Every structure is written in structure tokens, then in C-alpha cells.
Amino acid sequence: MTAKTMPGLHHVTAISGPPQANVDFFTRLMGQRLVKKTVNFDDPGTYHLYYGNHTADPGTILTFFPFANAGPGRAGPGMASAYAYSLGSGVFDDWMGRMAEQAINVDGPTERFGQRVITVADPDGAPVELVEVEGDHGPDLDGFHSATLWLRDIGPTLRLMTDVMGYTEAGYETKKGEERTRLVAPGGARGAVIDLKRSDRPSTARQGAGSIHHIAFRALDDEDQLDWRERLLAAGMQVTPVIDRQYFNAIYFREPGGVLFEIATDPPGFTRDEPLAHLGEALKLPEKYEAYRKRIEQVLPPLKVRRA
Ligand code: ZN
């Protein structure tokens, strides 16, 4: 097979506590748009909230399962431990000032591979990283810069991502008992960077509020996704069949370091069932749950979305 490369991240999915605090933080403080309000397809009594840029482009999509009674999660080896947004250098200082004033918990700036990074804690204490990038990216967060995978041994993940997924090693840094190997997907799409992190700090990963459940990479269409599936199967990965997620088709596999990876198609996208101007306003249900809409709406906590 000829070599092939992933463009970058499609979305990141995390677990949160009560949904209202989550919506307020991401729409007001982070300036993201709630682009889809639906339910967990495996547990329709729980929301599935999608945030993104105005046009809900792949590479900007952050999704949450807000479990009202979720216990606290903990980052550790075998888990994606952080995601980072890109922030243009012209507005980075403004954002830093605003976060210092309005966010509960802000850390930094620190420097990572020559770029400034500030870390803002979300309502569940999970890190939201903002990375300063060169060029004009507008006044808002410009989708994902990267995700960090915390691994016990980076070797097997590094080999999969460079040999099969088309990533290139782009740097190595060690700081305060932490090693970081940077991988970049060529092409300059959003979310093209993946950092593989090894830490001396002992921790046992636990899924819960504030932890990242999985990260999803982009496939351009169904055919591209099936081709990736064949390549990953050939590389020994246990890949699920294609699953219809309403706004994209998905396949999942656990990479050798233990992190759950997904590959999601760009089409059909978030305007599949509501127009761009009204994304995220109505509760959207997959066909199989429409008959239970009344009951589902009674169980879900009410949500107020205020514009940033
Ligand atoms: Zn996903």
C-alpha cells in the first residue's frame, strides 16, 4: 500500500459534570458555538453537546457527555490528557488578560516547542489549552491545535502513527519530569499536531467528569474511511465496523498505548438536520428515539444557551 496521511483531528469527546456549567463555560468564556444538542445514542437520558466554530467545521468540534452524577475523572497513561485550541498571536495577550479576569483557574503562559501556552480549567477542572500561533486567525479560538496522549511507553503509538497514519516526528522536549514527542500531520489542517507524553508522575487513568473519552481523526468521505479501516486492520488493530453517528460515520479502535481513537467522516456534517443559522437550538434525536421525545425531554435537565 502506498503511504497515506490523516489531515488531523475531527473532534474530541470528553465527559463533564452538570451540563449548564459546561454550556456557560464553552459558549461564553471560550466563545464557542453550541452547534448540536442531542443525546448520548447509547443512553438517551443524557445529553450529547457539540461545540465548534460558527460553521461547525471538522477540527473545531469538541463534544461532551454531561453526566449529572459523574465522579471525577483522572488523567493518566493510556488516555488523551489534554486538547489545545489555536489562538492567533495578535489576540493572545488579550485572551490572557480576559482569562486572568474571568476564569476560575488559569496557568501560564508556559512555553512548549517555542509557542506560548496558557491552560484554563473548565468547570470540571479539566485543562483547556490555548496555544499561540503565528498569523491572523481572527479574534476567536481557531479550532484545535493539538491533542496530548499520555502514554506509559510512547514507542508503539509512535510507530503506528508514523508508519500507518502518516504523521511525522517534529520535535522532542523534556521538562519537569515530562517528555513530549511532537507528531505533525502534513497539510496544515486544523488539529494536525499530536503530542505523545511520558511522565515520571505516577497516575492511574480513570474516566469521569473532566476526562477525555476519545479523540477522532478525519476521513474525507466513506471510501477514505473504509481504506483507513483496511490499513489499520492490516496493522493489527481491532477496528469496529462503521457506525452511523448521524453527523458522521465512525470507526473506533484502541491504539497500542490504550487511547481510544475514532476516525470520523467529514460528511454529512452538522447541517444535515438543521440550517446553519439555527445549529444547536433544537434538541435533535436520532430516528429511533423520536417516538420517546416527550419522555426524553422530561428527563433531560433544561439548558439555557446565552450568546457570548
Ligand atoms: Zn467521537
Coordinates of C-alpha atoms and ligand atoms in Angstrom, one line a residue:
M1 CA 0.0 0.0 0.0
T2 CA 1.2 3.5 -0.7
A3 CA 1.7 5.8 2.2
K4 CA -1.2 8.0 3.2
T5 CA -1.8 10.7 5.7
M6 CA -4.5 11.8 8.0
P7 CA -5.4 15.5 7.8
G8 CA -5.7 15.9 11.6
L9 CA -8.4 15.9 14.3
H10 CA -12.1 15.8 13.5
H11 CA -13.4 16.1 17.1
V12 CA -12.5 15.5 20.7
T13 CA -15.1 13.9 23.1
A14 CA -15.0 14.4 26.9
I15 CA -17.1 13.7 29.9
S16 CA -18.4 16.5 32.1
G17 CA -20.5 17.1 35.2
P18 CA -23.8 19.1 35.1
P19 CA -24.4 20.5 31.6
Q20 CA -25.4 24.1 32.3
A21 CA -21.9 24.9 33.7
N22 CA -20.4 23.3 30.7
V23 CA -22.5 25.3 28.2
D24 CA -21.8 28.5 30.0
F25 CA -18.1 28.0 30.1
F26 CA -17.7 26.9 26.4
T27 CA -20.2 29.4 24.9
R28 CA -19.5 32.4 27.0
L29 CA -15.9 32.3 28.2
M30 CA -14.4 30.2 25.3
G31 CA -16.7 31.8 22.6
Q32 CA -17.6 28.5 21.0
R33 CA -20.9 27.9 19.3
L34 CA -23.2 25.1 20.6
V35 CA -23.6 23.5 17.1
K36 CA -25.6 20.4 18.1
K37 CA -27.8 19.5 21.1
T38 CA -28.6 15.8 21.0
V39 CA -28.5 12.8 23.3
N40 CA -26.0 10.0 24.0
F41 CA -27.1 7.4 21.4
D42 CA -26.3 4.6 24.0
D43 CA -28.0 6.5 26.9
P44 CA -30.7 8.9 25.6
G45 CA -31.3 10.3 29.1
T46 CA -28.0 12.1 28.8
Y47 CA -27.2 15.0 26.5
H48 CA -24.5 14.9 23.9
L49 CA -23.4 18.5 23.4
Y50 CA -21.3 19.6 20.4
Y51 CA -19.3 22.9 20.3
G52 CA -17.5 24.2 17.3
N53 CA -16.8 27.3 15.3
H54 CA -19.6 29.2 13.6
T55 CA -19.7 26.8 10.6
A56 CA -19.1 23.6 12.7
D57 CA -16.1 22.6 10.7
P58 CA -14.2 19.4 11.4
G59 CA -11.2 20.2 13.5
T60 CA -13.1 22.6 15.7
I61 CA -15.6 20.2 17.3
L62 CA -15.5 19.5 21.0
T63 CA -18.2 17.2 22.4
F64 CA -19.3 16.4 25.9
F65 CA -21.4 13.7 27.6
P66 CA -22.5 15.6 30.7
F67 CA -23.3 13.1 33.4
A68 CA -25.0 14.9 36.3
N69 CA -23.6 12.4 38.7
A70 CA -20.2 11.7 37.1
G71 CA -17.5 11.0 39.6
P72 CA -14.3 12.9 39.0
G73 CA -12.0 11.6 36.2
R74 CA -8.3 11.5 36.4
A75 CA -5.8 11.7 33.6
G76 CA -3.1 9.1 33.4
P77 CA -1.3 6.8 31.0
G78 CA -3.5 5.3 28.3
M79 CA -5.6 8.4 27.9
A80 CA -5.7 11.6 26.0
S81 CA -4.9 14.1 28.8
A82 CA -5.4 17.4 27.0
Y83 CA -6.6 19.2 23.9
A84 CA -5.4 22.6 22.7
Y85 CA -7.0 25.4 20.7
S86 CA -5.1 27.6 18.3
L87 CA -5.2 31.3 19.2
G88 CA -3.7 34.0 16.8
S89 CA -0.7 35.9 18.1
G90 CA -2.5 39.2 17.6
V91 CA -5.1 38.4 20.2
F92 CA -3.2 36.0 22.5
D93 CA -2.4 38.7 25.1
D94 CA -6.0 40.0 25.1
W95 CA -7.2 36.5 25.8
M96 CA -4.6 36.0 28.5
G97 CA -5.9 39.1 30.3
R98 CA -9.5 38.1 29.9
M99 CA -8.9 34.6 31.2
A100 CA -7.0 36.1 34.2
E101 CA -10.0 38.2 35.0
Q102 CA -12.9 35.8 34.3
A103 CA -11.7 32.2 34.5
I104 CA -11.6 30.4 37.8
N105 CA -8.2 28.8 37.3
V106 CA -5.5 29.9 34.7
D107 CA -2.0 28.7 34.4
G108 CA 0.8 30.1 32.3
P109 CA 2.0 31.2 29.9
T110 CA 4.5 28.5 29.6
E111 CA 6.5 27.7 26.5
R112 CA 6.1 24.5 24.5
F113 CA 8.1 23.9 21.3
G114 CA 8.7 27.7 21.2
Q115 CA 5.0 28.6 21.4
R116 CA 3.2 30.2 24.4
V117 CA 0.6 28.1 26.0
I118 CA -2.0 29.1 28.7
T119 CA -4.1 26.5 30.4
V120 CA -7.6 27.3 31.6
A121 CA -9.5 24.9 33.9
D122 CA -13.0 24.1 32.7
P123 CA -15.9 23.7 35.4
D124 CA -14.8 20.1 36.0
G125 CA -11.1 21.1 36.4
A126 CA -10.1 19.7 33.0
P127 CA -7.3 21.6 31.2
V128 CA -8.3 23.7 28.1
E129 CA -5.0 24.7 26.5
L130 CA -4.7 27.8 24.3
V131 CA -1.6 27.8 22.0
E132 CA -0.3 31.0 20.4
V133 CA 0.1 30.5 16.6
E134 CA 1.5 32.9 14.1
G135 CA -0.7 34.7 11.5
D136 CA -4.2 36.1 11.5
H137 CA -6.7 33.7 12.9
G138 CA -9.4 36.2 13.8
P139 CA -10.4 37.2 17.3
D140 CA -11.6 33.8 18.4
L141 CA -10.2 30.4 19.1
D142 CA -9.5 28.9 15.7
G143 CA -10.3 25.2 16.3
F144 CA -7.9 22.6 17.5
H145 CA -4.1 23.0 17.5
S146 CA -3.4 19.6 19.1
A147 CA -4.2 16.8 21.5
T148 CA -1.8 15.2 24.0
L149 CA -1.8 11.5 24.6
W150 CA -0.3 10.4 28.0
L151 CA 1.4 7.0 27.5
R152 CA 3.4 4.7 29.6
D153 CA 5.7 3.9 26.6
I154 CA 5.4 6.1 23.6
G155 CA 7.1 3.6 21.2
P156 CA 4.2 1.5 19.9
T157 CA 1.9 4.6 19.5
L158 CA 4.7 6.5 17.7
R159 CA 5.2 3.6 15.3
L160 CA 1.5 3.3 14.5
M161 CA 1.1 7.0 13.9
T162 CA 4.2 7.4 11.8
D163 CA 4.1 4.1 9.9
V164 CA 0.4 3.8 9.3
M165 CA -1.3 7.1 9.9
G166 CA 1.2 9.3 8.1
Y167 CA 2.4 11.5 10.9
T168 CA 6.0 12.9 11.1
E169 CA 8.1 13.4 14.1
A170 CA 8.6 17.1 14.6
G171 CA 10.3 17.6 18.0
Y172 CA 11.2 16.3 21.4
E173 CA 11.1 18.3 24.7
T174 CA 11.7 17.3 28.3
K175 CA 10.5 19.5 31.2
K176 CA 9.9 18.8 34.9
G177 CA 9.9 15.1 34.6
E178 CA 7.8 15.1 31.5
E179 CA 8.9 14.0 28.0
R180 CA 6.9 15.2 25.0
T181 CA 7.4 13.9 21.4
R182 CA 5.6 16.0 18.8
L183 CA 4.0 14.5 15.7
V184 CA 2.6 16.5 12.9
A185 CA 0.3 15.6 10.0
P186 CA 1.4 17.3 6.8
G187 CA -1.1 19.6 5.1
G188 CA -1.6 22.3 7.7
A189 CA -5.2 21.4 8.6
R190 CA -6.6 22.2 12.0
G191 CA -5.6 19.8 14.8
A192 CA -2.7 18.4 12.8
V193 CA -0.5 18.1 15.9
I194 CA -0.4 15.2 18.3
D195 CA 1.9 15.2 21.3
L196 CA 2.9 11.9 22.9
K197 CA 3.7 12.5 26.6
R198 CA 5.5 10.3 29.1
S199 CA 5.6 11.5 32.7
D200 CA 7.5 10.5 35.8
R201 CA 4.5 11.4 37.9
P202 CA 2.6 8.2 38.8
S203 CA -1.1 8.3 38.0
T204 CA -3.9 5.8 37.2
A205 CA -6.2 7.0 34.5
R206 CA -9.9 7.0 35.3
Q207 CA -12.8 8.0 33.1
G208 CA -15.1 10.5 34.8
A209 CA -16.0 14.2 34.8
G210 CA -13.1 16.2 33.3
S211 CA -11.6 13.3 31.4
I212 CA -11.3 12.9 27.6
H213 CA -13.1 9.9 26.4
H214 CA -11.6 9.7 22.9
I215 CA -10.2 11.7 20.0
A216 CA -11.4 11.4 16.5
F217 CA -9.4 11.9 13.3
R218 CA -10.8 12.9 9.9
A219 CA -11.7 10.8 7.0
L220 CA -12.7 12.8 3.9
D221 CA -15.5 10.5 2.9
D222 CA -16.9 7.0 3.4
E223 CA -14.5 5.5 0.9
D224 CA -11.5 7.1 2.6
Q225 CA -12.7 5.8 5.9
L226 CA -13.0 2.2 4.6
D227 CA -9.5 2.5 3.2
W228 CA -8.2 3.6 6.7
R229 CA -10.1 0.7 8.2
E230 CA -8.3 -1.8 5.9
R231 CA -4.9 -0.3 6.7
L232 CA -5.5 -0.4 10.4
L233 CA -6.7 -4.0 10.3
A234 CA -3.6 -4.9 8.3
A235 CA -1.6 -3.2 11.1
G236 CA -3.2 -5.5 13.7
M237 CA -5.7 -3.0 15.2
Q238 CA -9.1 -4.2 16.3
V239 CA -11.3 -1.8 14.4
T240 CA -15.1 -1.7 14.8
P241 CA -17.4 -1.8 11.8
V242 CA -18.7 1.6 10.5
I243 CA -21.2 3.1 12.9
D244 CA -23.7 5.8 11.9
R245 CA -23.3 8.8 14.2
Q246 CA -25.9 10.9 12.4
Y247 CA -23.5 13.8 11.6
F248 CA -20.6 11.5 10.5
N249 CA -19.8 7.8 10.1
A250 CA -17.4 6.5 12.7
I251 CA -15.0 3.6 13.3
Y252 CA -13.2 3.1 16.6
F253 CA -10.1 1.2 17.8
R254 CA -7.8 1.3 20.8
E255 CA -4.3 2.3 19.8
P256 CA -1.4 0.3 21.3
G257 CA -0.9 2.7 24.2
G258 CA -4.6 2.3 25.3
V259 CA -6.1 5.6 24.0
L260 CA -9.5 5.2 22.2
F261 CA -9.2 6.5 18.6
E262 CA -12.0 7.2 16.2
I263 CA -12.0 8.0 12.5
A264 CA -15.0 10.2 11.6
T265 CA -16.1 11.2 8.1
D266 CA -16.4 14.9 7.2
P267 CA -19.8 14.4 5.6
P268 CA -22.7 14.7 6.1
G269 CA -21.9 17.3 8.8
F270 CA -23.9 19.2 11.3
T271 CA -26.3 20.9 8.8
R272 CA -27.7 17.5 8.0
D273 CA -30.8 18.1 10.1
E274 CA -31.0 21.9 10.8
P275 CA -29.8 25.0 8.9
L276 CA -26.5 26.7 9.7
A277 CA -28.3 29.7 11.2
H278 CA -30.1 27.6 13.8
L279 CA -27.5 25.0 14.7
G280 CA -27.7 23.8 18.3
E281 CA -31.1 25.4 19.1
A282 CA -33.4 22.4 19.0
L283 CA -33.0 19.1 20.7
K284 CA -32.1 16.7 17.9
L285 CA -32.9 13.0 18.3
P286 CA -31.9 10.1 16.0
E287 CA -34.9 8.5 14.3
K288 CA -35.1 5.5 16.7
Y289 CA -35.7 7.9 19.7
E290 CA -38.2 10.2 18.1
A291 CA -41.1 8.2 19.5
Y292 CA -39.8 8.8 23.0
R293 CA -39.1 12.5 22.6
K294 CA -41.6 13.7 25.3
R295 CA -40.1 11.4 27.9
I296 CA -36.6 12.2 26.9
E297 CA -37.3 15.9 27.1
Q298 CA -38.7 15.4 30.6
V299 CA -35.6 13.5 31.8
L300 CA -33.0 15.9 30.4
P301 CA -32.2 19.0 32.5
P302 CA -33.3 22.3 30.9
L303 CA -30.4 24.2 29.3
K304 CA -30.1 27.9 28.7
V305 CA -27.7 28.9 25.9
R306 CA -26.7 32.6 26.0
R307 CA -24.7 34.1 23.2
A308 CA -21.1 35.0 24.1
Ligands
ZN1 ZN -16.4 10.6 18.7

